[in-house]
XYZ file of N, CA and C in Angstrom:
612
model
N -18.974 12.606 -10.713
C -17.892 11.777 -11.219
C -17.869 11.706 -12.741
N -19.033 11.761 -13.379
C -19.086 11.664 -14.840
C -18.274 12.778 -15.493
N -18.359 13.980 -14.928
C -17.624 15.114 -15.491
C -16.123 14.930 -15.317
N -15.733 14.331 -14.183
C -14.309 14.058 -13.955
C -13.818 13.012 -14.948
N -14.584 11.948 -15.126
C -14.187 10.867 -16.026
C -14.195 11.296 -17.489
N -14.893 12.406 -17.772
C -14.929 12.932 -19.143
C -13.667 13.718 -19.478
N -12.877 14.064 -18.460
C -11.630 14.787 -18.680
C -10.606 13.887 -19.349
N -9.600 14.479 -19.944
C -8.514 13.691 -20.530
C -7.782 12.959 -19.410
N -7.120 11.863 -19.745
C -6.371 11.087 -18.749
C -5.294 11.942 -18.090
N -4.659 12.794 -18.884
C -3.611 13.668 -18.350
C -4.173 14.601 -17.277
N -5.334 15.203 -17.535
C -5.951 16.117 -16.587
C -6.415 15.376 -15.334
N -6.972 14.186 -15.536
C -7.378 13.377 -14.388
C -6.182 13.082 -13.484
N -5.067 12.717 -14.096
C -3.871 12.378 -13.318
C -3.344 13.565 -12.524
N -3.424 14.754 -13.112
C -2.982 15.962 -12.404
C -3.811 16.159 -11.137
N -5.123 16.019 -11.268
C -6.024 16.213 -10.124
C -5.831 15.108 -9.091
N -5.725 13.862 -9.547
C -5.522 12.737 -8.640
C -4.218 12.893 -7.855
N -3.138 13.225 -8.557
C -1.849 13.368 -7.885
C -1.844 14.532 -6.897
N -2.538 15.607 -7.249
C -2.635 16.748 -6.338
C -3.365 16.347 -5.066
N -4.458 15.602 -5.217
C -5.233 15.156 -4.057
C -4.449 14.151 -3.225
N -3.782 13.206 -3.878
C -2.959 12.225 -3.160
C -1.870 12.929 -2.351
N -1.249 13.915 -2.971
C -0.169 14.640 -2.307
C -0.671 15.418 -1.095
N -1.780 16.103 -1.239
C -2.316 16.914 -0.143
C -2.784 16.046 1.024
N -3.579 15.032 0.731
C -4.046 14.140 1.794
C -2.878 13.389 2.427
N -1.912 13.003 1.594
C -0.761 12.275 2.099
C 0.089 13.110 3.034
N 0.185 14.386 2.748
C 1.021 15.271 3.550
C 0.312 15.779 4.803
N -0.965 16.142 4.677
C -1.665 16.799 5.783
C -2.701 15.932 6.504
N -3.093 14.802 5.898
C -4.151 14.002 6.491
C -5.514 14.524 6.066
N -6.554 13.769 6.397
C -7.897 14.102 5.919
C -8.426 15.426 6.481
N -8.431 15.560 7.791
C -9.048 16.741 8.415
C -8.344 18.046 8.055
N -7.029 18.014 7.959
C -6.269 19.245 7.716
C -6.157 19.611 6.244
N -6.600 18.734 5.377
C -6.584 19.036 3.939
C -7.908 19.680 3.546
N -7.834 20.773 2.833
C -9.045 21.442 2.361
C -9.188 21.248 0.851
N -10.397 21.394 0.369
C -10.634 21.329 -1.074
C -9.839 22.414 -1.777
N -9.692 23.549 -1.116
C -8.917 24.636 -1.705
C -7.457 24.241 -1.891
N -6.888 23.510 -0.904
C -5.500 23.031 -1.025
C -5.349 22.188 -2.290
N -6.301 21.299 -2.494
C -6.245 20.403 -3.650
C -6.425 21.178 -4.954
N -7.338 22.130 -4.947
C -7.586 22.943 -6.136
C -6.338 23.727 -6.536
N -5.686 24.319 -5.535
C -4.461 25.095 -5.806
C -3.377 24.180 -6.364
N -3.202 22.999 -5.747
C -2.169 22.061 -6.192
C -2.442 21.545 -7.604
N -3.733 21.428 -7.956
C -4.109 20.910 -9.276
C -4.285 22.013 -10.317
N -4.163 23.270 -9.867
C -4.327 24.434 -10.762
C -5.717 24.481 -11.395
N -6.720 24.169 -10.563
C -8.107 24.288 -11.001
C -8.874 25.053 -9.926
N -10.125 25.377 -10.198
C -10.911 26.116 -9.212
C -11.469 25.172 -8.145
N -11.746 25.741 -6.990
C -12.364 24.983 -5.898
C -13.719 24.432 -6.346
N -14.456 25.246 -7.103
C -15.770 24.822 -7.594
C -15.652 23.596 -8.501
N -14.573 23.522 -9.266
C -14.380 22.375 -10.161
C -14.219 21.080 -9.379
N -13.486 21.145 -8.252
C -13.288 19.942 -7.436
C -14.633 19.431 -6.930
N -15.466 20.351 -6.433
C -16.796 19.960 -5.960
C -17.657 19.420 -7.114
N -17.481 20.040 -8.267
C -18.244 19.619 -9.436
C -17.863 18.195 -9.857
N -16.585 17.872 -9.740
C -16.100 16.555 -10.146
C -16.425 15.462 -9.126
N -16.335 15.801 -7.818
C -16.430 14.759 -6.787
C -17.566 14.949 -5.787
N -18.143 16.123 -5.712
C -19.264 16.345 -4.815
C -18.891 16.777 -3.421
N -17.906 16.105 -2.815
C -17.484 16.454 -1.452
C -16.067 15.947 -1.207
N -15.474 16.412 -0.130
C -14.128 15.971 0.215
C -14.121 14.477 0.528
N -15.144 13.997 1.226
C -15.206 12.573 1.579
C -15.316 11.705 0.331
N -16.113 12.141 -0.636
C -16.261 11.366 -1.865
C -14.952 11.327 -2.650
N -14.224 12.428 -2.625
C -12.921 12.463 -3.283
C -11.959 11.505 -2.580
N -11.943 11.541 -1.260
C -11.057 10.665 -0.483
C -11.396 9.196 -0.751
N -12.690 8.886 -0.769
C -13.137 7.522 -1.049
C -12.701 7.081 -2.445
N -12.812 7.989 -3.404
C -12.366 7.686 -4.765
C -10.869 7.357 -4.772
N -10.079 8.116 -4.007
C -8.632 7.883 -3.964
C -8.294 6.532 -3.336
N -9.045 6.149 -2.304
C -8.831 4.833 -1.693
C -9.036 3.730 -2.737
N -10.113 3.836 -3.491
C -10.414 2.829 -4.512
C -9.396 2.893 -5.654
N -8.991 4.108 -5.999
C -7.997 4.291 -7.064
C -6.684 3.599 -6.694
N -6.245 3.766 -5.450
C -4.992 3.154 -5.009
C -5.088 1.637 -5.020
N -6.199 1.112 -4.525
C -6.384 -0.339 -4.532
C -6.383 -0.877 -5.963
N -7.094 -0.197 -6.846
C -7.197 -0.652 -8.235
C -5.890 -0.492 -9.007
N -5.005 0.365 -8.506
C -3.693 0.546 -9.134
C -2.689 -0.456 -8.600
N -2.724 -0.706 -7.300
C -1.736 -1.581 -6.666
C -2.007 -3.059 -6.925
N -3.250 -3.497 -6.808
C -3.557 -4.931 -6.905
C -3.084 -5.580 -8.211
N -3.268 -4.942 -9.372
C -2.829 -5.587 -10.615
C -1.300 -5.664 -10.772
N -0.557 -5.008 -9.874
C 0.903 -5.014 -9.999
C 1.517 -6.350 -9.590
N 0.726 -7.203 -8.931
C 1.234 -8.488 -8.467
C 1.035 -9.569 -9.533
N 2.116 -10.301 -9.821
C 2.060 -11.395 -10.789
C 1.728 -12.676 -10.018
N 0.458 -13.031 -9.993
C 0.002 -14.178 -9.198
C 0.634 -15.478 -9.675
N 0.841 -15.628 -10.963
C 1.429 -16.869 -11.493
C 2.844 -17.069 -10.950
N 3.611 -15.996 -10.898
C 4.976 -16.073 -10.371
C 4.950 -16.424 -8.889
N 4.046 -15.801 -8.155
C 3.945 -16.061 -6.723
C 3.465 -17.479 -6.449
N 2.521 -17.962 -7.239
C 2.010 -19.318 -7.058
C 3.084 -20.370 -7.340
N 4.035 -20.031 -8.202
C 5.095 -20.980 -8.558
C 6.173 -21.085 -7.478
N 6.179 -20.150 -6.540
C 7.183 -20.134 -5.469
C 6.659 -20.911 -4.263
N 7.407 -21.931 -3.851
C 6.951 -22.812 -2.764
C 7.175 -22.232 -1.376
N 8.079 -21.293 -1.250
C 8.463 -20.772 0.065
C 7.717 -19.479 0.412
N 7.082 -19.438 1.588
C 6.306 -18.273 2.003
C 7.147 -17.001 2.076
N 8.323 -17.089 2.679
C 9.153 -15.895 2.840
C 9.616 -15.365 1.484
N 9.884 -16.276 0.554
C 10.248 -15.842 -0.792
C 9.065 -15.172 -1.495
N 7.842 -15.710 -1.274
C 6.657 -15.098 -1.869
C 6.440 -13.689 -1.313
N 6.641 -13.534 -0.022
C 6.484 -12.212 0.587
C 7.501 -11.240 0.009
N 8.742 -11.713 -0.140
C 9.790 -10.856 -0.705
C 9.484 -10.508 -2.152
N 9.066 -11.481 -2.936
C 8.724 -11.233 -4.338
C 7.560 -10.256 -4.467
N 6.515 -10.450 -3.655
C 5.351 -9.564 -3.729
C 5.729 -8.146 -3.317
N 6.645 -8.022 -2.351
C 7.104 -6.696 -1.918
C 7.867 -5.990 -3.037
N 8.672 -6.745 -3.755
C 9.420 -6.159 -4.878
C 8.474 -5.719 -5.990
N 7.438 -6.531 -6.246
C 6.452 -6.159 -7.265
C 5.755 -4.852 -6.894
N 5.385 -4.746 -5.628
C 4.710 -3.532 -5.173
C 5.645 -2.330 -5.236
N 6.905 -2.528 -4.864
C 7.881 -1.430 -4.897
C 8.073 -0.903 -6.309
N 8.113 -1.818 -7.280
C 8.271 -1.387 -8.674
C 7.102 -0.511 -9.107
N 5.916 -0.868 -8.665
C 4.722 -0.070 -8.979
C 4.800 1.293 -8.305
N 5.199 1.308 -7.031
C 5.233 2.567 -6.286
C 6.312 3.518 -6.806
N 7.359 2.973 -7.407
C 8.383 3.833 -8.015
C 7.756 4.737 -9.079
N 6.747 4.211 -9.759
C 6.084 4.963 -10.824
C 4.969 5.859 -10.293
N 4.572 5.640 -9.033
C 3.470 6.407 -8.440
C 3.866 6.916 -7.045
N 4.797 7.859 -6.975
C 5.301 8.317 -5.673
C 4.233 8.905 -4.755
N 3.203 9.536 -5.316
C 2.179 10.143 -4.461
C 1.301 9.079 -3.806
N 1.176 7.916 -4.451
C 0.423 6.826 -3.841
C 1.132 6.358 -2.576
N 2.465 6.293 -2.622
C 3.242 5.871 -1.459
C 2.921 6.737 -0.252
N 2.963 8.042 -0.456
C 2.716 8.980 0.638
C 1.271 8.899 1.118
N 0.344 8.779 0.192
C -1.068 8.711 0.563
C -1.371 7.444 1.358
N -0.889 6.295 0.885
C -1.145 5.030 1.571
C -0.573 5.056 2.983
N 0.621 5.647 3.136
C 1.210 5.766 4.476
C 0.310 6.577 5.390
N -0.275 7.638 4.858
C -1.144 8.488 5.675
C -2.448 7.779 6.031
N -2.923 6.910 5.132
C -4.171 6.186 5.385
C -4.041 5.292 6.616
N -2.884 4.634 6.749
C -2.689 3.724 7.888
C -2.663 4.481 9.214
N -2.382 5.787 9.155
C -2.335 6.590 10.372
C -3.576 7.460 10.545
N -4.467 7.446 9.573
C -5.625 8.345 9.587
C -6.595 8.002 10.718
N -7.005 9.048 11.458
C -7.887 8.838 12.611
C -9.210 9.583 12.490
N -9.455 10.241 11.367
C -10.686 11.011 11.222
C -11.911 10.100 11.215
N -12.875 10.348 12.107
C -14.089 9.516 12.135
C -14.921 9.631 10.857
N -14.722 10.709 10.118
C -15.513 10.924 8.902
C -15.209 9.884 7.827
N -13.973 9.380 7.818
C -13.602 8.392 6.791
C -13.191 7.053 7.398
N -13.338 6.927 8.699
C -12.897 5.706 9.376
C -13.590 4.459 8.837
N -14.893 4.556 8.543
C -15.619 3.392 8.053
C -15.052 2.895 6.729
N -14.682 3.827 5.853
C -14.114 3.451 4.557
C -12.729 2.830 4.722
N -11.946 3.368 5.655
C -10.599 2.852 5.874
C -10.638 1.457 6.485
N -11.572 1.226 7.394
C -11.723 -0.110 7.987
C -12.017 -1.137 6.904
N -12.900 -0.793 5.986
C -13.248 -1.699 4.882
C -12.041 -1.940 3.977
N -11.300 -0.874 3.694
C -10.132 -0.995 2.832
C -9.072 -1.882 3.479
N -8.831 -1.704 4.776
C -7.835 -2.520 5.461
C -8.237 -3.990 5.450
N -9.525 -4.254 5.641
C -10.005 -5.635 5.624
C -9.831 -6.245 4.231
N -10.176 -5.472 3.212
C -10.071 -5.958 1.834
C -8.619 -6.188 1.436
N -7.753 -5.228 1.764
C -6.341 -5.359 1.396
C -5.673 -6.481 2.196
N -6.093 -6.644 3.457
C -5.536 -7.715 4.270
C -5.871 -9.085 3.712
N -7.106 -9.273 3.295
C -7.518 -10.539 2.691
C -6.795 -10.766 1.369
N -6.653 -9.701 0.594
C -5.957 -9.812 -0.686
C -4.517 -10.259 -0.467
N -3.832 -9.634 0.512
C -2.436 -9.983 0.785
C -2.301 -11.431 1.248
N -3.153 -11.836 2.177
C -3.036 -13.199 2.697
C -3.347 -14.234 1.623
N -4.353 -13.978 0.794
C -4.680 -14.900 -0.298
C -3.540 -14.977 -1.315
N -2.827 -13.874 -1.436
C -1.751 -13.786 -2.422
C -0.522 -14.599 -2.006
N -0.171 -14.583 -0.730
C 1.116 -15.178 -0.321
C 1.026 -16.345 0.658
N -0.108 -16.571 1.291
C -0.188 -17.640 2.283
C -0.740 -18.937 1.700
N -0.141 -20.059 2.121
C -0.599 -21.384 1.732
C -0.686 -22.251 2.990
N -1.570 -23.234 2.997
C -1.747 -24.098 4.159
C -0.457 -24.819 4.536
N 0.311 -25.203 3.525
C 1.520 -25.984 3.770
C 2.701 -25.148 4.264
N 2.575 -23.828 4.303
C 3.686 -22.974 4.714
C 4.186 -23.298 6.117
N 3.290 -23.649 7.004
C 3.670 -23.891 8.395
C 4.617 -25.080 8.539
N 4.648 -25.981 7.538
C 5.482 -27.174 7.624
C 6.970 -26.850 7.604
N 7.331 -25.670 7.115
C 8.733 -25.276 7.051
C 9.246 -24.711 8.380
N 8.333 -24.411 9.271
C 8.714 -23.793 10.545
C 9.033 -24.833 11.617
N 9.992 -24.481 12.469
C 10.315 -25.351 13.605
C 9.061 -25.576 14.441
N 8.343 -24.498 14.686
C 7.052 -24.554 15.366
C 6.001 -24.079 14.372
N 5.170 -24.956 13.844
C 4.200 -24.592 12.806
C 3.313 -23.397 13.159
N 2.996 -23.233 14.431
C 2.130 -22.123 14.837
C 2.809 -20.764 14.678
N 4.124 -20.746 14.440
C 4.840 -19.478 14.268
C 4.629 -18.862 12.886
N 4.135 -19.624 11.935
C 4.002 -19.140 10.551
C 3.151 -17.886 10.474
N 1.994 -17.894 11.095
C 1.100 -16.737 11.045
C 1.710 -15.535 11.765
N 2.385 -15.800 12.895
C 3.011 -14.711 13.653
C 4.112 -14.030 12.839
N 4.901 -14.820 12.126
C 5.971 -14.266 11.289
C 5.377 -13.456 10.147
N 4.324 -13.962 9.551
C 3.642 -13.230 8.476
C 3.149 -11.872 8.979
N 2.487 -11.865 10.130
C 1.980 -10.608 10.693
C 3.122 -9.665 11.070
N 4.227 -10.219 11.526
C 5.396 -9.413 11.865
C 5.934 -8.692 10.627
N 5.964 -9.397 9.508
C 6.456 -8.802 8.268
C 5.502 -7.736 7.736
N 4.203 -7.938 7.940
C 3.234 -6.915 7.543
C 3.457 -5.636 8.331
N 3.643 -5.770 9.636
C 3.893 -4.603 10.484
C 5.197 -3.917 10.099
N 6.180 -4.715 9.742
C 7.469 -4.173 9.323
C 7.307 -3.347 8.041
N 6.537 -3.880 7.091
C 6.314 -3.179 5.825
C 5.575 -1.867 6.057
N 4.579 -1.890 6.940
C 3.840 -0.666 7.263
C 4.751 0.342 7.940
N 5.667 -0.158 8.759
C 6.616 0.723 9.437
C 7.545 1.430 8.467
N 8.011 0.703 7.447
C 8.858 1.323 6.425
C 8.100 2.456 5.730
N 6.857 2.175 5.378
C 6.052 3.178 4.685
C 5.838 4.405 5.554
N 5.518 4.197 6.825
C 5.288 5.316 7.742
C 6.547 6.145 7.938
N 7.689 5.476 7.993
C 8.955 6.177 8.203
C 9.241 7.183 7.083
N 8.837 6.829 5.870
C 9.146 7.671 4.720
C 7.990 8.594 4.323
N 6.958 8.654 5.157
C 5.764 9.424 4.784
C 6.099 10.859 4.399
N 6.861 11.550 5.228
C 7.171 12.960 4.964
C 8.615 13.181 4.524
N 9.273 12.095 4.124
C 10.648 12.225 3.639
C 10.647 12.817 2.231
N 11.724 13.519 1.847
C 11.789 14.106 0.501
C 11.617 13.072 -0.604
N 12.128 11.852 -0.350
C 11.959 10.785 -1.327
C 12.029 9.430 -0.631
N 11.458 8.434 -1.275
C 11.410 7.079 -0.731
C 12.532 6.289 -1.377
N 13.519 5.857 -0.583
C 14.655 5.114 -1.128
C 14.294 3.624 -1.190
N 13.776 3.201 -2.320
C 13.285 1.839 -2.471
C 14.395 0.805 -2.304
N 15.603 1.105 -2.811
C 16.691 0.143 -2.748
C 17.107 -0.132 -1.307
N 17.203 0.922 -0.502
C 17.586 0.755 0.906
C 16.523 -0.025 1.658
N 15.264 0.317 1.411
C 14.155 -0.365 2.090
C 14.157 -1.855 1.745
N 14.290 -2.199 0.472
C 14.245 -3.599 0.074
C 15.457 -4.359 0.596
N 16.617 -3.724 0.612
C 17.811 -4.372 1.142
C 17.636 -4.688 2.622
N 17.100 -3.741 3.358
C 16.847 -3.923 4.788
C 15.798 -5.015 5.014
N 14.763 -4.999 4.188
C 13.679 -5.980 4.301
C 14.220 -7.396 4.036
N 15.077 -7.535 3.034
C 15.666 -8.828 2.720
C 16.506 -9.351 3.880
N 17.272 -8.457 4.518
C 18.101 -8.857 5.663
C 17.227 -9.362 6.814
N 16.111 -8.672 7.057
C 15.223 -9.079 8.139
C 14.538 -10.410 7.838
N 14.186 -10.619 6.574
C 13.594 -11.906 6.189
C 14.615 -13.032 6.381
N 15.877 -12.766 6.051
C 16.930 -13.776 6.238
C 17.091 -14.133 7.719
N 16.998 -13.135 8.579
C 17.091 -13.371 10.027
C 15.926 -14.232 10.509
N 14.727 -13.909 10.038
C 13.547 -14.685 10.431
C 13.649 -16.126 9.927
N 14.128 -16.281 8.710
C 14.287 -17.629 8.147
C 15.252 -18.453 9.008
N 16.380 -17.855 9.356
C 17.410 -18.548 10.131
C 16.898 -18.975 11.507
N 16.053 -18.147 12.106
C 15.599 -18.411 13.471
C 14.324 -19.244 13.571
N 13.498 -19.207 12.520
C 12.201 -19.886 12.609
C 12.084 -21.132 11.738
N 12.887 -21.243 10.662
C 12.741 -22.371 9.755
C 13.489 -23.616 10.250
N 12.972 -24.765 9.821
C 13.679 -26.013 10.076
C 14.991 -26.010 9.279
N 15.965 -26.756 9.746
C 17.295 -26.779 9.150
C 17.240 -27.102 7.654
N 16.407 -28.045 7.258
C 16.379 -28.476 5.857
C 15.816 -27.425 4.894
N 15.230 -26.368 5.421
C 14.668 -25.328 4.560
C 15.498 -24.037 4.561
N 16.661 -24.088 5.202
C 17.515 -22.887 5.237
C 18.324 -22.774 3.947
């Protein structure tokens, strides 16, 4: 890793994006170091020299994505919003703005949620647990359930929206491009439907 980190930022980004693209398109098992080397215009030996193994490279990408996505959320803005559904919508918009600048991360993250390789399963389980806790800490508050007709529905609605967001990402995994505006418009409509059906009248 030291040799990789010694490279210029521009060169690092070329290699990272090549790896994100290959893993995102083909998945872990079907992606070879040679595929990544060709996409990055470097030698296969250089990839091994920088990362040691395919698993270590994949693990680095998981951490890279987390470290890139997490700072994109403005916690102060989210904390100032009293409504859970509005916080979820705001956090989704923040993430979308970040992903617009990092299209290969979008494809890679979508592939991670579908990845079944036992070689990296342990790392993915940890990442899902960490990201899940981060998301819930970011948007959930104890008082959120008070806005619901049935307070116990709050957690179910939250989980429903998480699955919906993952579904959007999976749908666009191999698409030529990710249409952020269409996705957010659709997401907003679904949140409005959930609000109308689950919230108490005074919170509509």
